[in-house]
Coordinates of C-alpha atoms in Angstrom, one line a residue:
X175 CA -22.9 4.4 9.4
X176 CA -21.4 1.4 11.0
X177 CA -24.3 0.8 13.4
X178 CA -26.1 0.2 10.3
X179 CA -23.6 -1.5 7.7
X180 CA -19.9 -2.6 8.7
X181 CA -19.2 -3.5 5.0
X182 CA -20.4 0.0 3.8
X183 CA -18.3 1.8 6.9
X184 CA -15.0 -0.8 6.0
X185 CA -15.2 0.5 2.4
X186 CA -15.7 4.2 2.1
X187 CA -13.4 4.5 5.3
X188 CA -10.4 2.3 5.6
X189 CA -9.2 3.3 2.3
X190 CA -8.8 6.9 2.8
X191 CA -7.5 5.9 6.2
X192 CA -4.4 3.8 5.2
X193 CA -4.0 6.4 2.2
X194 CA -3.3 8.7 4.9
X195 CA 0.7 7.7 4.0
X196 CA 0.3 9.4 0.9
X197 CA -1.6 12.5 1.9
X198 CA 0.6 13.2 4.4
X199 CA 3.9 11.8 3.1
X200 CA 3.6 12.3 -1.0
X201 CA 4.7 15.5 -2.8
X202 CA 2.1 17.9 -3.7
X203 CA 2.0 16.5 -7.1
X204 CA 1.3 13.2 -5.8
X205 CA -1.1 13.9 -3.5
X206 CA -3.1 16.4 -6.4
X207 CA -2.6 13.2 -8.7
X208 CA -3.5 10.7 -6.5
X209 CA -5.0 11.2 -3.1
X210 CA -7.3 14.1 -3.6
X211 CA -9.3 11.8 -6.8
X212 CA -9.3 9.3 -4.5
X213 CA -11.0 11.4 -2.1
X214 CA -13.6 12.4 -4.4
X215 CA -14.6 8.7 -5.4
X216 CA -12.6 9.0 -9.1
X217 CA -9.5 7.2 -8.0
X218 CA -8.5 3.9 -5.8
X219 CA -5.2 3.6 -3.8
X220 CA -4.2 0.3 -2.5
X221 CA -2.3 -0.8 0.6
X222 CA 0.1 -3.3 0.1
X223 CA 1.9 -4.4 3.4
X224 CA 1.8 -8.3 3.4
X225 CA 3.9 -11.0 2.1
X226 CA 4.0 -14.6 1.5
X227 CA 6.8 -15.0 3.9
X228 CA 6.2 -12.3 6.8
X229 CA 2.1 -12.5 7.0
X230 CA 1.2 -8.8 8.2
X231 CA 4.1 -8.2 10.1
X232 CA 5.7 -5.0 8.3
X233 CA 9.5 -6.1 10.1
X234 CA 9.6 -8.8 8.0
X235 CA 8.8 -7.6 4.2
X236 CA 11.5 -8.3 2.1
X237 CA 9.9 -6.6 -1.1
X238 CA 13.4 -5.2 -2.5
X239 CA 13.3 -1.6 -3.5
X240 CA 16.8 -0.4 -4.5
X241 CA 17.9 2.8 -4.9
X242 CA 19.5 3.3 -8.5
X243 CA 20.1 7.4 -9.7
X244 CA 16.8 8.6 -9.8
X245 CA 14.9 5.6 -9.4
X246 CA 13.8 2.8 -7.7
X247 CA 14.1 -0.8 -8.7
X248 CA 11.0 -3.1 -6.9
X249 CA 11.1 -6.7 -6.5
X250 CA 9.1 -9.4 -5.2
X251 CA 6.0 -9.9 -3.7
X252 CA 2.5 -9.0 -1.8
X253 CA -0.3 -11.1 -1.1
X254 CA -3.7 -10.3 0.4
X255 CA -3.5 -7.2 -1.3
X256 CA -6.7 -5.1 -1.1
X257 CA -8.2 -4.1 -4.7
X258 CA -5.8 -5.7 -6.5
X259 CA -7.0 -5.8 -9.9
X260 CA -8.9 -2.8 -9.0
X261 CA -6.4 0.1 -7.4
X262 CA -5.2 2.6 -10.0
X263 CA -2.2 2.8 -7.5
X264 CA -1.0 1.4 -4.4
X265 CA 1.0 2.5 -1.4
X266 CA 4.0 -0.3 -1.5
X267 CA 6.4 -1.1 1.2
X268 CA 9.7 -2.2 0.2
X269 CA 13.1 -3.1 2.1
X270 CA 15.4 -0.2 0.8
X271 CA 18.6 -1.6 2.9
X272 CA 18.5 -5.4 4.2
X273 CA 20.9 -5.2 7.1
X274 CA 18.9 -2.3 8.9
X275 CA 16.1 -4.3 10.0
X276 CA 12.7 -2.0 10.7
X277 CA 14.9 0.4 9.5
X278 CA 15.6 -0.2 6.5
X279 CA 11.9 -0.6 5.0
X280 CA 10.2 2.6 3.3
X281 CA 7.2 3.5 1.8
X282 CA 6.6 3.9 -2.1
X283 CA 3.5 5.2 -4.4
X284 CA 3.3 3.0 -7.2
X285 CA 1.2 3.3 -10.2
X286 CA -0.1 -0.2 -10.6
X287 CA -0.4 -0.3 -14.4
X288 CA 3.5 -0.2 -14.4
X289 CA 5.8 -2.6 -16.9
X290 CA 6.6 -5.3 -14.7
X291 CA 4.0 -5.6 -12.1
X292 CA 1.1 -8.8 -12.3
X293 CA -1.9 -8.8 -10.4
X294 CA -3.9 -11.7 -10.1
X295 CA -7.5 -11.9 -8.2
X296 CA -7.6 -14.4 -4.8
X297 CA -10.5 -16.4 -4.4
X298 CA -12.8 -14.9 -2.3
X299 CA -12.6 -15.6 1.2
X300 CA -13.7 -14.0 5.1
X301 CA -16.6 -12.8 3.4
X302 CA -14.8 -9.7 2.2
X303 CA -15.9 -9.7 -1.5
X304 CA -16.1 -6.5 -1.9
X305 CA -12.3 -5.9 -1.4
X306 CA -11.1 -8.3 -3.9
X307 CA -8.0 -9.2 -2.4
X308 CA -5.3 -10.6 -4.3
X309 CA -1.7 -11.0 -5.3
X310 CA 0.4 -8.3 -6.6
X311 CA 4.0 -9.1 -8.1
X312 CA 7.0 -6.8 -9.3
X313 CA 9.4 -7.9 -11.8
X314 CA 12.2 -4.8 -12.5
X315 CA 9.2 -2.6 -11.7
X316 CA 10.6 1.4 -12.0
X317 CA 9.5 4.3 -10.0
X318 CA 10.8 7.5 -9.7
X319 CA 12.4 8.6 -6.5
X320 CA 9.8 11.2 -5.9
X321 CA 7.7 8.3 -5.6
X322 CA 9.0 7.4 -2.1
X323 CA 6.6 8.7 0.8
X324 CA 8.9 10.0 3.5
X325 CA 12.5 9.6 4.4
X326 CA 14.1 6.6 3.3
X327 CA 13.8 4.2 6.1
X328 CA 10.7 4.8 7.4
X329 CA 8.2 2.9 6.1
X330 CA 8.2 0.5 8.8
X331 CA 7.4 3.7 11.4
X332 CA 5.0 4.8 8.8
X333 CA 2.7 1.7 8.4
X334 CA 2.6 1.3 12.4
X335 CA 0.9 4.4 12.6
X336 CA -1.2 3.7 9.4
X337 CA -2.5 0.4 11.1
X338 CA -2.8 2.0 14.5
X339 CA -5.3 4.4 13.2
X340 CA -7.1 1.4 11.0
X341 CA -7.4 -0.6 14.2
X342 CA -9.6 2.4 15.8
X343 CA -11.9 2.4 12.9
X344 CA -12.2 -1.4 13.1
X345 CA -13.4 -1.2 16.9
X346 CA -16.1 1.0 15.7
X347 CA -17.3 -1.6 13.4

C-alpha cells in the first residue's frame, strides 16, 4: 500500500498506531467506546503530544492535568494537532506533577466535544491536507479519572513507545 500511495498508507495506519495508548492502556469500556469504532472506520482518535513551547518533545509539555477527587482538571495547550476539528476524541498528554520531570507527565482519553475545550483549524501546510492539523485548547476541561491511560506518570514512557512504533511505519513510507 505504501509502494503505491504514502498518503493513503499515512492515513489508514498512523492513526490506529498512536491509538495503540488507548487499546492497550484504556479500561475495557474505553477501549469498546472508543478504540474498537475507530477500528472499524466509525470513530477518530487524535494524538495530541505537541505544544507551543516544547515542539514534539513530550519532556517538555506543560499541559496541566490535576488530580482533583475523581477527576481531572486539563489546562493549556496543543498545537499541530492531527484531526483537530475532526477527532471525536483524542489521546492527551498532560503534566500531572511539575517537579517530577518525564515523570510526572501521563496520558489521558478525552472526549473532544468537552465544555471547555476550542479547536481551531491550522492553515494547511507540508502538504498534509488530509490531516487537518490544528490547535486544540483546554480551559477547566473535566475528565473522569478512569479517563487516564496507565499509571499516573507514565505518559512520557508511553508516548516514546507510541512514536517509536510510528517512526517504523514512517520508514516504510
Amino acid at each position: 500500500l505504501a509502494y503505491q500511495s504514502g498518503t493513503t498508507f499515512a492515513k489508514l495506519s498512523l492513526q490506529p498506531e498512536f491509538a495503540s495508548v488507548l487499546g492497550e492502556h484504556g479500561t475495557p469500556e474505553l477501549v469498546a467506546e472508543h478504540f474498537d469504532p475507530m477500528l472499524r472506520g466509525e470513530a477518530l482518535v487524535a494524538n495530541q503530544v505537541t505544544e507551543p513551547d516544547a515542539g514534539s518533545d513530550a519532556g517538555g509539555i506543560k499541559l496541566g492535568a490535576s488530580h482533583r477527587g475523581e477527576e481531572y482538571l486539563l489546562d493549556g495547550v496543543k498545537t499541530e494537532a492531527a484531526f483537530a476539528l475532526d477527532a471525536s476524541a483524542a489521546i492527551v498528554y498532560g503534566r500531572t506533577s511539575p517537579d517530577a520531570g518525564t515523570r510526572g507527565i501521563s496520558a489521558f482519553l478525552v472526549e473532544q466535544g468537552r465544555e471547555g475545550i476550542q479547536r481551531d483549524l491550522s492553515p494547511p501546510d507540508l502538504g498534509e491536507r488530509w490531516m487537518r492539523r490544528g490547535r486544540v485548547e483546554y480551559r477547566g476541561v473535566r475528565i473522569p479519572s478512569d479517563h487516564r491511560l496507565g499509571p499516573e506518570g507514565s505518559g512520557f514512557k508511553l508516548v516514546r513507545t507510541e512514536l517509536t512504533r510510528e517512526r517504523g511505519l514512517l520508514a516504510a513510507i
